[in-house]
Amino acid sequence: MEESASLQGRRGSMDKPPEFTRDSSSLLSEDQFMCSVCLDEFTDPVTTPCGHNFCKTCLTQYWDNSPHCMCPLCKETFTKRPELKINTTLKDVVDHFKKKKSLDKPDILCDVCTGVKLKAVKSCLDCGATFCKSHLELHNSLPKHKKHKLINPVENVEDYICQKHERPLELFCREDEMCVCQFCTEGEHRTHNTVTIEEESGEKRTQLEKTQSVVQQMIQERLKKMEEIKHSVELRKKSTEREIADSIEVFTALVHSIERRQAELLQVMEEKQKAAERQAEGLIKDLEQEITELKRRDSELEQLSHTEDHIHLLQIYPTMNRPPHTKNWTDISIDTDVNVETVRKVLSQLQKTLNTKLSETLNTKLKQAVCTELKRSQQYAVDVTLDPDTAHPKLVLSDDGKQVTHGHTKRNLPDNPKRFDIYVNVLGKEGFSSGRFYYEVQVKGKTEWDVGVARESVDRKGKITMTPQNGFWTVILMNENQYSACVDTLVPLTLREKLQTVGVFVDYEEGLVSFYDVEARSHIYSFTGQSFTEKLYPFFCPGINYGGKNSAPLIISYMCKTE
């Protein structure tokens, strides 16, 4: 209890940093608050196990760039990289020291005082000097001095006086962005727009306040973003912990199942061993009885072979000449092999159980992962509209630019460079040259279609091979149920159900284009490791109508970004 109370008292005493008097602060030098890595005052100080202090960023970067984790000052090596936590007590002391140092600026002293100079109270721009309260009395008593321009004491009075006319700088020239005196406005600044320094200073202060407001807003936005990131990491950590717990639970159940099956198998084998031992005991007992009987007969035969009683020999001969009745031991044996079929059956059942449970677990985890991935992708949803200037003349676009079908007749449209002229393709209006974007397109009821993204410079005229090398990243449907990803050679895609809505996600910097089955919440295919150097546009091809068989439109689904 005494130790706890003592510790509590220490904590309480450190809640507020000590006040530095002139005497106490003189005992503390700036060197005591200096990081030996950056040679500057501590920022977010941390303490190593050996007791030395450094800026958190300095120490982290030092360890990141060093093959060994050691103290930069005493070179003590740590086998395990210590977890760095800010030394809040030292941070409070350093912050207080910095604040104290900034407030302890030297006083501005009187220019007139001889011997011990007193603290100045005003500076005179007409006299070009700074005065203490006593020496300022002349400016209050003499009429000619009463008209002098007095300001709060400054260290360099000459900075406030025009060097050309030796007059106070009272005006500001907005053309030349400089302070001027009254005589300047009668010369080279005569036609310039000049205002009083107070007025210009007021406007500049207002602008600075606006800038400060913007900076403060930026700070708040970044603090908010930092909290969002921390919150996301915390959520991810909790999610990971749940996943780990679930996995441990599943595999623990599997281990228990294995142990239970193993116990059952051992029990079966032990029971069979005991049965074999009981069988052997019975057979040995029968053999011992027969051996006893045969030994008795052998003794009798030995006696008869030497008897002189011929009549007795002849009388018992028929009985003694026949071997005693015994079992036929030729085919009687103990099976020395374990019943392999039983073992195989148990192992087969165990393998089946494991495969089922593992398959169910992995499928569940995979589906959860894909759902999370899709939901994250949908946060980058954009409003896609079809660009009529790129549409093949036989394509029919809806008025809102959200639907496209293949028409029966070729419309008379200008053959601009952006328009596809052979293949019935169309692009989205807006292109993307950075970041991430996602859109969804309904393909329900169609027997043929192409969906994906294309770079701005793709060929629009003549025959086109839709591969990444030619600037197309697409997934297609042919012959009602043949899904493929378009690479050098088509990659067949196996889907459990017919696609109704396709989600397309692009991460420009990562070089990633992914496709999803929105209804099934499953992943279809991804182009990875791509290199994008120009704008990418959403790409659509509804396929040929085929007499109405493929007349259903491709419909772009507008969706709000999920939070």
Coordinates of N, CA and C in Angstrom, one line a residue, residues 204-346:
K204 N -3.8 43.5 -44.2 CA -2.9 42.3 -44.2 C -3.2 41.4 -43.0
R205 N -3.5 42.0 -41.8 CA -3.9 41.2 -40.7 C -5.1 40.4 -40.9
T206 N -6.1 41.0 -41.6 CA -7.3 40.3 -42.0 C -7.0 39.1 -42.9
Q207 N -6.1 39.4 -43.9 CA -5.7 38.3 -44.8 C -5.0 37.2 -44.0
L208 N -4.1 37.6 -43.1 CA -3.4 36.6 -42.3 C -4.4 35.8 -41.4
E209 N -5.4 36.5 -40.9 CA -6.4 35.7 -40.1 C -7.1 34.7 -41.0
K210 N -7.4 35.1 -42.3 CA -8.1 34.2 -43.2 C -7.1 33.0 -43.5
T211 N -5.8 33.4 -43.7 CA -4.8 32.3 -44.0 C -4.7 31.4 -42.7
Q212 N -4.7 32.0 -41.6 CA -4.6 31.3 -40.3 C -5.8 30.3 -40.2
S213 N -7.0 30.9 -40.6 CA -8.2 30.0 -40.5 C -8.1 28.8 -41.4
V214 N -7.5 29.1 -42.6 CA -7.4 28.0 -43.6 C -6.4 27.0 -43.0
V215 N -5.3 27.5 -42.5 CA -4.3 26.6 -41.9 C -4.8 25.8 -40.8
Q216 N -5.6 26.5 -39.9 CA -6.3 25.8 -38.8 C -7.2 24.7 -39.3
Q217 N -8.0 25.0 -40.4 CA -8.9 24.1 -40.9 C -8.1 22.9 -41.5
M218 N -7.0 23.2 -42.1 CA -6.1 22.1 -42.7 C -5.6 21.2 -41.5
I219 N -5.2 21.9 -40.4 CA -4.8 21.1 -39.3 C -5.9 20.2 -38.8
Q220 N -7.1 20.7 -38.6 CA -8.2 19.9 -38.2 C -8.6 18.8 -39.1
E221 N -8.5 19.1 -40.4 CA -8.8 18.0 -41.4 C -7.7 16.9 -41.3
R222 N -6.5 17.3 -41.1 CA -5.4 16.3 -40.9 C -5.5 15.5 -39.6
L223 N -5.9 16.2 -38.6 CA -6.1 15.6 -37.3 C -7.3 14.6 -37.4
K224 N -8.4 15.0 -38.1 CA -9.5 14.1 -38.3 C -9.1 12.9 -39.1
K225 N -8.3 13.2 -40.2 CA -7.9 12.1 -41.1 C -7.0 11.1 -40.3
M226 N -6.1 11.7 -39.4 CA -5.3 10.9 -38.6 C -6.1 10.0 -37.6
E227 N -7.2 10.6 -37.1 CA -8.1 9.8 -36.2 C -8.8 8.7 -37.0
E228 N -9.2 9.1 -38.3 CA -9.8 8.1 -39.1 C -8.9 6.9 -39.4
I229 N -7.6 7.2 -39.7 CA -6.6 6.2 -40.0 C -6.4 5.3 -38.7
K230 N -6.3 6.0 -37.6 CA -6.1 5.2 -36.3 C -7.3 4.3 -36.1
H231 N -8.5 4.9 -36.3 CA -9.7 4.1 -36.1 C -9.8 2.9 -37.0
S232 N -9.4 3.2 -38.3 CA -9.4 2.1 -39.3 C -8.4 1.0 -38.9
V233 N -7.3 1.4 -38.4 CA -6.3 0.4 -37.9 C -6.8 -0.4 -36.7
E234 N -7.5 0.3 -35.8 CA -8.1 -0.3 -34.7 C -9.2 -1.3 -35.1
L235 N -10.0 -0.9 -36.1 CA -11.1 -1.8 -36.6 C -10.4 -3.0 -37.2
R236 N -9.4 -2.7 -38.0 CA -8.7 -3.8 -38.7 C -8.1 -4.8 -37.7
K237 N -7.5 -4.2 -36.6 CA -6.9 -5.0 -35.5 C -8.0 -5.9 -34.9
K238 N -9.1 -5.3 -34.6 CA -10.2 -6.1 -34.0 C -10.7 -7.2 -34.9
S239 N -10.8 -6.8 -36.2 CA -11.3 -7.8 -37.2 C -10.3 -8.9 -37.3
T240 N -9.0 -8.6 -37.3 CA -7.9 -9.6 -37.4 C -8.0 -10.5 -36.1
E241 N -8.2 -9.9 -35.0 CA -8.3 -10.7 -33.7 C -9.5 -11.6 -33.8
R242 N -10.6 -11.1 -34.4 CA -11.8 -12.0 -34.5 C -11.5 -13.2 -35.4
E243 N -10.8 -12.8 -36.6 CA -10.4 -13.9 -37.6 C -9.5 -14.9 -36.9
I244 N -8.5 -14.4 -36.2 CA -7.6 -15.3 -35.5 C -8.3 -16.2 -34.5
A245 N -9.2 -15.6 -33.7 CA -10.0 -16.4 -32.8 C -10.9 -17.4 -33.4
D246 N -11.5 -17.0 -34.5 CA -12.4 -17.9 -35.3 C -11.5 -19.1 -35.9
S247 N -10.4 -18.7 -36.4 CA -9.5 -19.8 -37.0 C -9.0 -20.7 -35.9
I248 N -8.6 -20.2 -34.8 CA -8.2 -21.0 -33.7 C -9.3 -22.0 -33.3
E249 N -10.6 -21.4 -33.2 CA -11.7 -22.2 -32.8 C -11.9 -23.4 -33.8
V250 N -11.8 -23.0 -35.1 CA -12.1 -24.1 -36.1 C -11.0 -25.1 -36.1
F251 N -9.7 -24.7 -36.0 CA -8.7 -25.7 -36.0 C -8.6 -26.5 -34.7
T252 N -9.0 -25.8 -33.6 CA -9.1 -26.6 -32.3 C -10.1 -27.7 -32.4
A253 N -11.3 -27.3 -33.1 CA -12.3 -28.3 -33.3 C -11.8 -29.5 -34.1
L254 N -11.0 -29.1 -35.2 CA -10.4 -30.1 -36.0 C -9.5 -31.0 -35.3
V255 N -8.6 -30.4 -34.4 CA -7.7 -31.2 -33.6 C -8.4 -32.1 -32.7
H256 N -9.5 -31.6 -32.1 CA -10.3 -32.5 -31.2 C -10.9 -33.6 -32.0
S257 N -11.4 -33.3 -33.2 CA -12.0 -34.4 -34.0 C -10.9 -35.4 -34.3
I258 N -9.7 -35.0 -34.7 CA -8.6 -35.9 -35.0 C -8.3 -36.8 -33.7
E259 N -8.2 -36.1 -32.6 CA -7.9 -36.8 -31.3 C -9.0 -37.8 -31.0
R260 N -10.3 -37.4 -31.3 CA -11.4 -38.4 -31.0 C -11.3 -39.6 -31.9
R261 N -11.1 -39.3 -33.2 CA -11.0 -40.4 -34.2 C -9.8 -41.3 -33.9
Q262 N -8.7 -40.7 -33.4 CA -7.5 -41.4 -33.1 C -7.8 -42.3 -31.9
A263 N -8.5 -41.8 -30.9 CA -8.9 -42.6 -29.7 C -9.8 -43.8 -30.1
E264 N -10.7 -43.5 -31.1 CA -11.6 -44.6 -31.5 C -10.8 -45.7 -32.2
L265 N -9.9 -45.2 -33.1 CA -9.0 -46.2 -33.8 C -8.2 -47.0 -32.8
L266 N -7.6 -46.4 -31.9 CA -6.8 -47.1 -30.9 C -7.6 -48.1 -30.1
Q267 N -8.8 -47.6 -29.7 CA -9.7 -48.5 -29.0 C -10.1 -49.8 -29.8
V268 N -10.4 -49.6 -31.1 CA -10.7 -50.7 -31.9 C -9.5 -51.7 -32.0
M269 N -8.3 -51.1 -32.2 CA -7.1 -52.0 -32.3 C -6.8 -52.7 -31.0
E270 N -7.0 -52.0 -29.9 CA -6.7 -52.6 -28.6 C -7.7 -53.7 -28.3
E271 N -9.0 -53.5 -28.7 CA -10.0 -54.5 -28.5 C -9.7 -55.8 -29.3
K272 N -9.3 -55.6 -30.6 CA -8.9 -56.7 -31.4 C -7.7 -57.4 -30.9
Q273 N -6.7 -56.7 -30.3 CA -5.6 -57.3 -29.7 C -6.0 -58.2 -28.5
K274 N -6.9 -57.6 -27.7 CA -7.3 -58.4 -26.5 C -8.1 -59.7 -26.9
A275 N -8.9 -59.5 -28.0 CA -9.6 -60.7 -28.5 C -8.7 -61.8 -29.0
A276 N -7.6 -61.3 -29.7 CA -6.6 -62.3 -30.2 C -5.9 -62.9 -29.0
E277 N -5.6 -62.1 -28.0 CA -5.0 -62.7 -26.8 C -5.9 -63.8 -26.1
R278 N -7.2 -63.5 -26.0 CA -8.1 -64.4 -25.4 C -8.2 -65.7 -26.3
Q279 N -8.2 -65.5 -27.6 CA -8.3 -66.7 -28.5 C -7.0 -67.5 -28.3
A280 N -5.8 -66.9 -28.2 CA -4.6 -67.6 -28.0 C -4.6 -68.4 -26.7
E281 N -5.1 -67.8 -25.6 CA -5.1 -68.4 -24.3 C -6.0 -69.7 -24.4
G282 N -7.1 -69.6 -25.1 CA -8.0 -70.8 -25.2 C -7.3 -71.9 -26.0
L283 N -6.7 -71.6 -27.1 CA -6.0 -72.5 -27.9 C -4.8 -73.2 -27.2
I284 N -4.0 -72.4 -26.5 CA -2.9 -72.9 -25.7 C -3.4 -73.9 -24.6
K285 N -4.5 -73.5 -24.0 CA -5.1 -74.4 -23.0 C -5.5 -75.8 -23.6
D286 N -6.1 -75.7 -24.8 CA -6.5 -77.0 -25.5 C -5.3 -77.8 -25.9
L287 N -4.2 -77.1 -26.3 CA -3.0 -77.8 -26.7 C -2.3 -78.4 -25.5
E288 N -2.3 -77.7 -24.4 CA -1.7 -78.3 -23.2 C -2.5 -79.6 -22.8
Q289 N -3.8 -79.5 -22.8 CA -4.6 -80.7 -22.5 C -4.3 -81.9 -23.4
E290 N -4.2 -81.6 -24.7 CA -3.9 -82.7 -25.7 C -2.5 -83.2 -25.5
I291 N -1.5 -82.3 -25.2 CA -0.2 -82.7 -24.9 C -0.1 -83.6 -23.7
T292 N -0.9 -83.3 -22.6 CA -0.9 -84.2 -21.4 C -1.4 -85.6 -21.8
E293 N -2.5 -85.5 -22.6 CA -3.1 -86.8 -23.0 C -2.2 -87.6 -23.9
L294 N -1.5 -87.0 -24.8 CA -0.6 -87.7 -25.6 C 0.6 -88.2 -24.9
K295 N 1.1 -87.5 -23.9 CA 2.2 -87.9 -23.0 C 1.8 -89.2 -22.3
R296 N 0.5 -89.1 -21.8 CA 0.0 -90.3 -21.0 C 0.0 -91.5 -22.0
R297 N -0.5 -91.4 -23.2 CA -0.5 -92.5 -24.2 C 0.9 -93.0 -24.5
D298 N 1.8 -92.0 -24.7 CA 3.2 -92.3 -25.0 C 3.8 -93.2 -23.8
S299 N 3.5 -92.9 -22.6 CA 4.0 -93.7 -21.5 C 3.4 -95.1 -21.5
E300 N 2.1 -95.2 -21.8 CA 1.4 -96.5 -21.9 C 2.0 -97.4 -23.0
L301 N 2.3 -96.7 -24.1 CA 2.8 -97.4 -25.2 C 4.2 -97.9 -24.9
E302 N 5.0 -97.1 -24.2 CA 6.3 -97.5 -23.8 C 6.3 -98.7 -22.9
Q303 N 5.3 -98.8 -22.0 CA 5.2 -99.9 -21.1 C 4.8 -101.2 -21.9
L304 N 3.8 -101.0 -22.8 CA 3.4 -102.2 -23.6 C 4.5 -102.7 -24.4
S305 N 5.4 -101.8 -24.9 CA 6.4 -102.3 -25.8 C 7.4 -103.2 -25.1
H306 N 7.4 -103.2 -23.7 CA 8.3 -104.0 -23.0 C 7.6 -105.1 -22.2
T307 N 6.3 -105.2 -22.3 CA 5.5 -106.2 -21.5 C 5.8 -107.6 -21.9
E308 N 5.6 -108.6 -21.0 CA 5.8 -110.0 -21.2 C 4.4 -110.7 -21.2
D309 N 3.4 -109.8 -20.9 CA 2.0 -110.4 -20.9 C 1.4 -110.3 -22.3
H310 N 1.7 -111.3 -23.0 CA 1.2 -111.3 -24.4 C -0.3 -111.2 -24.6
I311 N -1.0 -111.9 -23.7 CA -2.5 -111.9 -23.9 C -3.0 -110.5 -23.6
H312 N -2.5 -109.8 -22.6 CA -3.0 -108.5 -22.3 C -2.6 -107.5 -23.4
L313 N -1.5 -107.7 -24.0 CA -1.1 -106.9 -25.2 C -2.0 -107.0 -26.3
L314 N -2.4 -108.3 -26.6 CA -3.3 -108.6 -27.7 C -4.7 -108.0 -27.4
Q315 N -5.1 -108.0 -26.2 CA -6.4 -107.6 -25.8 C -6.6 -106.0 -26.0
I316 N -5.6 -105.3 -25.6 CA -5.7 -103.8 -25.7 C -5.1 -103.2 -26.9
Y317 N -4.5 -104.1 -27.7 CA -3.9 -103.6 -28.9 C -4.8 -102.7 -29.8
P318 N -6.1 -103.2 -30.1 CA -6.9 -102.4 -31.0 C -7.1 -101.0 -30.5
T319 N -7.2 -100.8 -29.1 CA -7.5 -99.5 -28.6 C -6.2 -98.6 -28.6
M320 N -5.1 -99.3 -28.2 CA -3.8 -98.5 -28.0 C -3.2 -98.2 -29.4
N321 N -3.6 -99.0 -30.4 CA -2.9 -98.8 -31.7 C -3.5 -97.6 -32.4
R322 N -4.7 -97.0 -32.0 CA -5.3 -95.8 -32.6 C -4.8 -94.6 -31.9
P323 N -4.4 -93.5 -32.6 CA -4.0 -92.3 -31.9 C -5.2 -91.7 -31.2
P324 N -5.0 -91.0 -30.1 CA -6.1 -90.4 -29.3 C -6.8 -89.3 -30.2
H325 N -8.1 -89.1 -29.9 CA -8.9 -88.1 -30.7 C -8.4 -86.6 -30.3
T326 N -7.9 -85.9 -31.3 CA -7.5 -84.5 -31.1 C -8.0 -83.6 -32.2
K327 N -7.8 -82.3 -32.0 CA -8.2 -81.3 -33.0 C -7.2 -81.3 -34.2
N328 N -7.7 -80.9 -35.3 CA -6.8 -80.7 -36.5 C -6.3 -79.3 -36.4
W329 N -5.0 -79.2 -36.0 CA -4.4 -77.8 -35.8 C -3.8 -77.2 -37.1
T330 N -3.9 -77.9 -38.2 CA -3.3 -77.4 -39.4 C -3.7 -76.0 -39.8
D331 N -5.0 -75.8 -39.8 CA -5.5 -74.5 -40.3 C -5.8 -73.5 -39.1
I332 N -5.4 -73.9 -37.9 CA -5.7 -73.0 -36.7 C -4.5 -72.2 -36.5
S333 N -4.7 -70.8 -36.5 CA -3.6 -69.9 -36.2 C -4.2 -68.5 -35.7
I334 N -3.3 -67.7 -35.2 CA -3.6 -66.4 -34.7 C -3.2 -65.4 -35.8
D335 N -4.1 -64.5 -36.2 CA -3.8 -63.5 -37.3 C -2.8 -62.5 -36.7
T336 N -1.6 -62.4 -37.3 CA -0.6 -61.5 -36.7 C -0.7 -60.1 -37.4
D337 N -1.5 -59.9 -38.4 CA -1.6 -58.6 -39.1 C -2.8 -57.8 -38.5
V338 N -2.7 -56.5 -38.4 CA -3.8 -55.6 -38.0 C -4.8 -55.6 -39.1
N339 N -6.0 -55.4 -38.9 CA -7.1 -55.3 -39.9 C -6.9 -54.0 -40.6
V340 N -6.2 -54.1 -41.8 CA -5.9 -52.9 -42.5 C -7.1 -52.2 -43.0
E341 N -8.1 -53.0 -43.4 CA -9.3 -52.3 -43.9 C -10.0 -51.5 -42.9
T342 N -10.0 -51.9 -41.6 CA -10.6 -51.2 -40.6 C -9.9 -49.8 -40.4
V343 N -8.5 -49.9 -40.4 CA -7.7 -48.7 -40.2 C -8.0 -47.8 -41.4
R344 N -8.0 -48.3 -42.6 CA -8.2 -47.5 -43.8 C -9.6 -46.8 -43.7
K345 N -10.6 -47.6 -43.3 CA -11.9 -47.0 -43.2 C -12.0 -45.8 -42.2
V346 N -11.4 -46.0 -41.1 CA -11.3 -44.9 -40.1 C -10.6 -43.7 -40.6

